[in-house]
Amino acid sequence: MSRNKWIILILVLVLGVVVLSACSQSTPEVVEKVVEKTVVVTQVVEKEVEKTVVVTEVVEKEVVVTPTPQPEPVTLRFYSTTDIPTLDPQIAEDVVSINMIENLFVHLTNYDLETAEIIPETATSWDISDDGLTYTFHLRTDIPWVKHNPVTGETVQEVDADGNPRFVTANDFVYGIKRACDPNLGSYYSSIIAPLIVGCEDVLNAEDPENIPQELIDAIGVEAPDDATLVIKLNFPASYFLSMTPMWTMAAVPEWAIDEYGDKWIEAGNIVTNGRFVLNEWVHGVRRTLLRNPLMPEDMYGTGNVEKIVVSVVPDVSTGYALWLNNEVETSGIPDAELQAHLEKYPDETVQVPDLAVFYFGFRETKPPFDDPRVRRAFSAAFDREKFVTEVRQGQGLPMKHFAPPGIFGAPPIDEVGVGFDPEFAKQQLAEAGYPNCEGFPTVTLLGYSGQATLNWIEFAQQQWQEHLGCSPDVIQIEQQSFKELLAATSAKTPDEEAPHMWTLGWGPDYPDENNWVGDVLWCENPGNRMKRECTEADDLIVQAREETDPAKRVEMYRQIEELFFGPEGEMPMAPLYLRIAYVAQHSWLTAPRALFGGEQFYNWSIDQAAQMAAMGK
Amino acid sequence: MTRYIIRRLIVSIPVLFAIVLFTFAVVHALPGGPFSTVGEKAMPEHIRLIMERRYGLDQPLYIQFWNYLKMLASGDLGPMMRMPSQTVNDIVYQTWPVSIQLGSLAVILAFAIGIPAGILAALKRNTWIDYTATFTAVLGVSINNIVLGPLLILIFGVWLKVLPIAFWGAEPPWILGFLPKPTWNFWTHAVLPVVTLGTAMSASIARLTRASLLEVMMSDYIRTARAKGLKERAVIIRHALKNSLIPVATILGPLLAGVLTGTFVVEQIFALNGMGRQFLMSIEQREYFLLSSLTLIYSIMLVLGNLMVDIMYAWLDPRIRFD
């Protein structure tokens, strides 16, 4: 038996090593400061790559001689609820990734934060041919490709095989855009740009994706006549193309680094970037740290003063909010349960952030009784959006009568076009459809995705339809399923018998143009067509509007389209309900102009460091 | 004994196989796949098909399973389909040590509090000590981690500001592959999560120890021991205590397997990058390889935990023999 005692003793000892080894203390702070110093010195050296080794020696000496710390860099701290899925511009499809990519890479053009207009970034100017089919971008060629060494803290410019420093050129964009057409990347955004660019769709839909013929790739309509000129050819005169050029999907990427590291090229230490920040650290699932790129041309610095960004992964908003209360992060979401208390206690440290996502009930147009537009109009008009936003959303939203929200080119003013909430109209429409006071109305299903918030939403709908249409809650069966299940159940391929009559969904824009709303969601020829719409006059207009070059005419056409969908005589394929606006806790020392499109531009954010330090007790 | 252990390990292989097969089948039966959605949007059909083909998801399930077993045999736990720069091995290396560290500290705490409290309550039965211990234990069992965690954060993190609110104080690379660098930072960060996780466990251990010790104290051989004229102290420590720990040892196996492979709630509340959180994420994102591999690890830990319990039985009760 004594042997067994030994086994147990050893087990206990192994567990105890953690406890016993407590005595040895390391001093990580010194190391961190060394790293920060090296970055500053590299800035002085600038582009002279070969000299950086010498510089490191100087820093080491300095640490020995003078222990006085450098001033703290201006640091922006916040959290995301997940790790970054990817830092690859062509693959990214989520906010967390895109926020990082916006700051690590320059894009072809940029969104102006105030006007949502397209402004120069790498492209300083552009010409559009008279037929609207050829876009010529004139690029600046002084943006270096850089690699940051997380261990030494050095940021150095990349050099090519001959030892020449590498700058961003039109060829890097050609490579990036052609790469975006490659179906093997598995990128959602490929399908957004592919229909526009000549030849891109042929590659994306190639019969044998593993052996795409080189001719097809060469035929993609992107060219670089010289380093400073990028030419993109379109399939049709898509007047909204320019609004897509700030997208991460079309960013330049370093071909040589991707070839060298494969899927791992985005990891810290491997990644080659060209943006205002560099990736200093990426502890997966825990934290990533960005530092200013010291080699960036000065005029591209941005209007902000943030020098360092620390983003932690905090999956639970309540914990994130506790960190905010403790001044450990600059900004945080607010848990629903805390919202009212927060608004009372910190009115000056609350900002409203719209993300331009509009939520709606979709109707299956082929499934009776919702095959009758009058029934659809009745259900839409019987939902009090104002009351819903106030009571259920606690004020976090704006009621919507039509689909596209303000801020989108071509969207009608928010209070114009569309019936919205009108109980009298609703009753009358339902009666005309043969169900006065909901008599004889068959049992229908409303499918929501999982979560308490959605449950509150669909229960509110049930009450509204009882109050304004007289439909008993027994008639409206509510169900909840996970998001993936809901998408499968409402897919156009699902037979009507298995599909719900109505469902909850939301749409957030990919680019700021009405085509991304009525064209990419409602258009009858979309492969997505969840409502199973038949093509109508509205669909002809959608096709015309996307090719119209006169902006004023386009605005008018989109107004007509929205009217054809959501007006009193409208088809009503969905009931638009509200535009999401989130309350966000934000400390007063942070000035953070938010981006409605693309990633957040942290280079335009500023921090009053004295106030921040005072709050932290430093 | 060695033969017994080897026999047990061999017998457990088909069990593990069945568990992995079952998990594999169930997770594939869930509607939607890893590539069916993109955030709040649906993935275009042809891209979904290409990606599914890349990971062999278009093959019949039995072939996929066979391929997965072949991967496992070569030590590869599989790719991360939605995070291609990572593999399942990477994720396990990053997260499992955090769960092991948190779990073992919590178990140590739970036993350090639970067993003395249980003994004390049993020996001082029906005194204020017993009532206090029992009351605290009931409280500890009933207060869920989901309540206790945020409460501790609020008191010690936000109000008193003496302990960190969130995060684990150690990160890869690990010492010996799973141990943290034992810095001050590590210990301060460990306090709240370990207390949160350990409290509920210590409460159930205390209750179990108390009940079991009371039962043993009334048995014949204790009466004999006393009749021999042994001191009460010797009766309790030499004769009663060891036997009364058998039920406690029984729960130790599953308990260890459970906490050492991650506890979702505590990891979520304290923003710890542990394996419990990966379980949930893998189900939500349909990361088939990750989920199957995590289940496999959990099953192995369960088998080992129960084996350890059986070995402890033999030590605690000399009448139990396995040969």
CSV table of C-alpha atoms in Angstrom, one decimal, chain A residues 141-382:
chain,number,residue,atom,x,y,z
A,141,THR,CA,3.7,56.2,-53.0
A,142,ASP,CA,5.3,57.3,-49.7
A,143,ILE,CA,3.5,54.8,-47.3
A,144,PRO,CA,6.0,52.2,-46.2
A,145,TRP,CA,5.3,48.5,-45.5
A,146,VAL,CA,6.6,47.8,-42.0
A,147,LYS,CA,7.2,44.9,-39.7
A,148,HIS,CA,7.1,45.3,-36.0
A,149,ASN,CA,9.2,43.0,-33.7
A,150,PRO,CA,7.2,42.5,-30.5
A,151,VAL,CA,10.3,41.2,-28.7
A,152,THR,CA,12.6,44.2,-29.3
A,153,GLY,CA,9.9,46.7,-30.0
A,154,GLU,CA,11.5,47.8,-33.2
A,155,THR,CA,9.4,48.8,-36.2
A,156,VAL,CA,11.4,48.5,-39.5
A,157,GLN,CA,10.5,49.1,-43.1
A,158,GLU,CA,10.4,46.0,-45.3
A,159,VAL,CA,12.9,45.6,-48.0
A,160,ASP,CA,12.6,43.6,-51.2
A,161,ALA,CA,15.0,40.9,-52.5
A,162,ASP,CA,17.4,43.6,-53.8
A,163,GLY,CA,17.4,45.5,-50.5
A,164,ASN,CA,15.2,48.4,-51.7
A,165,PRO,CA,12.7,49.7,-49.2
A,166,ARG,CA,9.1,48.6,-49.9
A,167,PHE,CA,6.4,51.2,-50.3
A,168,VAL,CA,2.7,50.6,-50.9
A,169,THR,CA,2.1,50.6,-54.7
A,170,ALA,CA,-0.8,50.1,-57.0
A,171,ASN,CA,0.4,46.5,-57.5
A,172,ASP,CA,-0.3,45.7,-53.9
A,173,PHE,CA,-3.9,46.8,-54.4
A,174,VAL,CA,-4.1,44.7,-57.6
A,175,TYR,CA,-2.9,41.7,-55.6
A,176,GLY,CA,-5.4,42.5,-52.8
A,177,ILE,CA,-8.4,42.9,-55.0
A,178,LYS,CA,-7.6,39.8,-57.1
A,179,ARG,CA,-7.2,37.9,-53.9
A,180,ALA,CA,-10.6,39.1,-52.8
A,181,CYS,CA,-12.1,37.4,-55.9
A,182,ASP,CA,-10.6,34.0,-54.8
A,183,PRO,CA,-13.4,31.7,-53.6
A,184,ASN,CA,-10.8,29.7,-51.6
A,185,LEU,CA,-10.5,32.5,-49.1
A,186,GLY,CA,-14.1,31.8,-48.0
A,187,SER,CA,-14.8,35.5,-47.5
A,188,TYR,CA,-18.3,36.8,-47.3
A,189,TYR,CA,-17.3,40.2,-48.7
A,190,SER,CA,-16.0,38.6,-51.9
A,191,SER,CA,-19.6,38.3,-52.9
A,192,ILE,CA,-20.3,41.9,-52.2
A,193,ILE,CA,-17.6,43.3,-54.6
A,194,ALA,CA,-17.6,40.5,-57.2
A,195,PRO,CA,-20.7,41.5,-59.2
A,196,LEU,CA,-19.2,44.9,-59.8
A,197,ILE,CA,-15.6,44.2,-60.9
A,198,VAL,CA,-15.0,42.8,-64.4
A,199,GLY,CA,-14.1,39.1,-64.2
A,200,CYS,CA,-14.2,38.9,-60.4
A,201,GLU,CA,-17.4,36.9,-60.4
A,202,ASP,CA,-16.0,34.4,-63.0
A,203,VAL,CA,-13.2,33.6,-60.6
A,204,LEU,CA,-15.4,33.5,-57.5
A,205,ASN,CA,-17.8,31.1,-59.2
A,206,ALA,CA,-15.1,29.1,-61.0
A,207,GLU,CA,-16.2,25.5,-61.6
A,208,ASP,CA,-13.2,24.0,-60.1
A,209,PRO,CA,-12.1,26.3,-57.3
A,210,GLU,CA,-8.9,24.4,-56.7
A,211,ASN,CA,-7.6,24.8,-60.2
A,212,ILE,CA,-8.7,28.3,-61.4
A,213,PRO,CA,-7.2,28.9,-64.8
A,214,GLN,CA,-4.6,31.8,-64.9
A,215,GLU,CA,-6.5,33.4,-67.8
A,216,LEU,CA,-9.5,33.9,-65.5
A,217,ILE,CA,-7.4,35.5,-62.8
A,218,ASP,CA,-5.6,37.7,-65.4
A,219,ALA,CA,-9.0,38.8,-66.8
A,220,ILE,CA,-10.0,40.5,-63.5
A,221,GLY,CA,-10.5,44.1,-64.3
A,222,VAL,CA,-7.8,45.6,-62.0
A,223,GLU,CA,-4.6,47.0,-63.4
A,224,ALA,CA,-1.5,49.0,-62.3
A,225,PRO,CA,-0.1,50.9,-65.3
A,226,ASP,CA,2.5,52.3,-62.9
A,227,ASP,CA,3.1,52.3,-59.1
A,228,ALA,CA,1.0,55.3,-58.6
A,229,THR,CA,-2.0,54.4,-60.8
A,230,LEU,CA,-4.7,51.9,-60.1
A,231,VAL,CA,-7.4,51.2,-62.7
A,232,ILE,CA,-10.6,49.3,-61.8
A,233,LYS,CA,-13.1,48.3,-64.5
A,234,LEU,CA,-16.7,47.6,-63.7
A,235,ASN,CA,-19.3,45.3,-65.3
A,236,PHE,CA,-22.0,48.0,-65.3
A,237,PRO,CA,-21.9,51.7,-64.3
A,238,ALA,CA,-22.5,51.0,-60.7
A,239,SER,CA,-22.7,54.5,-59.3
A,240,TYR,CA,-22.3,53.3,-55.7
A,241,PHE,CA,-18.9,51.7,-56.4
A,242,LEU,CA,-16.9,54.6,-55.0
A,243,SER,CA,-18.7,54.2,-51.7
A,244,MET,CA,-17.2,50.7,-51.5
A,245,THR,CA,-13.6,51.7,-52.0
A,246,PRO,CA,-12.9,52.3,-48.3
A,247,MET,CA,-13.7,48.7,-47.6
A,248,TRP,CA,-11.1,46.4,-46.0
A,249,THR,CA,-11.8,43.8,-48.7
A,250,MET,CA,-10.1,46.0,-51.3
A,251,ALA,CA,-7.1,46.9,-49.1
A,252,ALA,CA,-3.5,46.3,-50.3
A,253,VAL,CA,-1.8,43.3,-48.6
A,254,PRO,CA,1.8,42.1,-48.6
A,255,GLU,CA,2.0,39.3,-51.1
A,256,TRP,CA,5.5,38.2,-50.0
A,257,ALA,CA,4.5,37.9,-46.3
A,258,ILE,CA,1.4,35.9,-47.2
A,259,ASP,CA,3.5,33.6,-49.4
A,260,GLU,CA,6.1,33.2,-46.6
A,261,TYR,CA,3.8,32.5,-43.6
A,262,GLY,CA,0.5,31.2,-45.2
A,263,ASP,CA,-2.4,31.4,-42.8
A,264,LYS,CA,-0.1,32.5,-40.0
A,265,TRP,CA,0.9,35.7,-41.7
A,266,ILE,CA,-1.4,37.7,-39.5
A,267,GLU,CA,0.3,36.6,-36.2
A,268,ALA,CA,2.3,39.2,-34.2
A,269,GLY,CA,5.9,39.1,-35.4
A,270,ASN,CA,4.9,37.8,-38.9
A,271,ILE,CA,2.4,40.5,-39.9
A,272,VAL,CA,3.5,43.2,-42.3
A,273,THR,CA,1.3,46.3,-42.2
A,274,ASN,CA,1.1,49.8,-43.7
A,275,GLY,CA,-1.3,51.5,-41.3
A,276,ARG,CA,-1.1,54.1,-38.5
A,277,PHE,CA,-0.6,51.5,-35.9
A,278,VAL,CA,1.5,48.3,-35.6
A,279,LEU,CA,0.6,45.0,-33.8
A,280,ASN,CA,2.8,44.8,-30.8
A,281,GLU,CA,1.1,41.9,-29.0
A,282,TRP,CA,-1.6,39.4,-29.7
A,283,VAL,CA,-2.2,37.0,-26.8
A,284,HIS,CA,-5.0,34.9,-28.2
A,285,GLY,CA,-8.2,35.0,-26.3
A,286,VAL,CA,-6.8,37.5,-23.8
A,287,ARG,CA,-5.5,40.8,-25.2
A,288,ARG,CA,-3.9,42.6,-28.1
A,289,THR,CA,-1.8,45.8,-28.1
A,290,LEU,CA,-1.2,48.2,-30.9
A,291,LEU,CA,1.4,50.9,-31.0
A,292,ARG,CA,1.8,53.9,-33.3
A,293,ASN,CA,3.7,53.2,-36.5
A,294,PRO,CA,6.7,55.5,-36.2
A,295,LEU,CA,7.4,55.3,-39.9
A,296,MET,CA,4.0,56.5,-41.1
A,297,PRO,CA,4.1,59.8,-43.2
A,298,GLU,CA,3.3,62.6,-40.8
A,299,ASP,CA,0.3,63.9,-42.6
A,300,MET,CA,-1.5,60.6,-42.2
A,301,TYR,CA,-1.2,60.6,-38.4
A,302,GLY,CA,-4.9,61.5,-37.9
A,303,THR,CA,-6.4,64.0,-35.6
A,304,GLY,CA,-6.1,62.0,-32.4
A,305,ASN,CA,-3.3,61.7,-29.8
A,306,VAL,CA,-3.6,58.0,-28.9
A,307,GLU,CA,-0.2,56.3,-29.0
A,308,LYS,CA,-1.0,52.9,-27.6
A,309,ILE,CA,-4.2,50.7,-27.7
A,310,VAL,CA,-4.9,47.9,-25.4
A,311,VAL,CA,-7.9,45.7,-26.2
A,312,SER,CA,-8.8,43.0,-23.7
A,313,VAL,CA,-11.2,40.1,-24.3
A,314,VAL,CA,-14.1,40.4,-21.8
A,315,PRO,CA,-17.0,38.1,-22.8
A,316,ASP,CA,-19.4,39.4,-20.2
A,317,VAL,CA,-20.6,43.0,-20.5
A,318,SER,CA,-21.3,43.2,-16.7
A,319,THR,CA,-17.6,42.5,-16.0
A,320,GLY,CA,-16.7,45.0,-18.7
A,321,TYR,CA,-18.9,47.6,-17.1
A,322,ALA,CA,-17.3,46.9,-13.7
A,323,LEU,CA,-13.9,47.6,-15.3
A,324,TRP,CA,-15.3,50.8,-16.6
A,325,LEU,CA,-16.6,51.9,-13.2
A,326,ASN,CA,-13.0,51.2,-11.9
A,327,ASN,CA,-11.5,53.4,-14.7
A,328,GLU,CA,-9.7,50.4,-16.2
A,329,VAL,CA,-11.2,50.9,-19.6
A,330,GLU,CA,-12.3,54.1,-21.4
A,331,THR,CA,-15.5,52.8,-22.8
A,332,SER,CA,-17.9,49.9,-22.2
A,333,GLY,CA,-21.3,48.6,-23.1
A,334,ILE,CA,-23.9,48.9,-20.3
A,335,PRO,CA,-25.8,45.8,-19.0
A,336,ASP,CA,-29.5,46.1,-19.5
A,337,ALA,CA,-30.1,45.8,-15.8
A,338,GLU,CA,-27.8,48.8,-15.0
A,339,LEU,CA,-29.0,51.0,-17.9
A,340,GLN,CA,-31.5,53.2,-16.0
A,341,ALA,CA,-29.2,53.6,-13.0
A,342,HIS,CA,-26.3,54.5,-15.3
A,343,LEU,CA,-28.3,57.1,-17.1
A,344,GLU,CA,-29.2,58.8,-13.9
A,345,LYS,CA,-25.8,58.6,-12.4
A,346,TYR,CA,-23.5,59.3,-15.3
A,347,PRO,CA,-25.5,61.4,-17.8
A,348,ASP,CA,-22.3,63.1,-18.9
A,349,GLU,CA,-20.4,59.9,-19.4
A,350,THR,CA,-23.0,58.3,-21.8
A,351,VAL,CA,-22.9,58.4,-25.5
A,352,GLN,CA,-25.4,57.1,-28.0
A,353,VAL,CA,-23.8,55.0,-30.8
A,354,PRO,CA,-25.9,54.1,-33.8
A,355,ASP,CA,-24.6,51.2,-35.9
A,356,LEU,CA,-27.1,51.7,-38.7
A,357,ALA,CA,-28.6,48.2,-38.2
A,358,VAL,CA,-32.4,48.2,-38.9
A,359,PHE,CA,-34.5,45.4,-37.4
A,360,TYR,CA,-37.6,44.1,-38.9
A,361,PHE,CA,-40.2,41.3,-39.2
A,362,GLY,CA,-39.9,39.4,-42.5
A,363,PHE,CA,-43.0,38.0,-44.1
A,364,ARG,CA,-43.1,34.8,-46.2
A,365,GLU,CA,-45.0,36.2,-49.2
A,366,THR,CA,-45.8,32.7,-50.5
A,367,LYS,CA,-47.3,31.3,-47.3
A,368,PRO,CA,-51.0,32.1,-46.7
A,369,PRO,CA,-52.4,34.2,-45.2
A,370,PHE,CA,-49.3,36.3,-45.7
A,371,ASP,CA,-49.6,35.9,-49.5
A,372,ASP,CA,-52.1,38.8,-49.2
A,373,PRO,CA,-50.4,42.2,-49.1
A,374,ARG,CA,-53.3,43.6,-47.0
A,375,VAL,CA,-52.5,41.1,-44.2
A,376,ARG,CA,-48.8,42.1,-44.3
A,377,ARG,CA,-49.8,45.8,-44.2
A,378,ALA,CA,-52.1,45.1,-41.3
A,379,PHE,CA,-49.4,43.4,-39.2
A,380,SER,CA,-46.9,46.1,-39.9
A,381,ALA,CA,-49.2,49.0,-39.2
A,382,ALA,CA,-50.4,47.4,-35.9
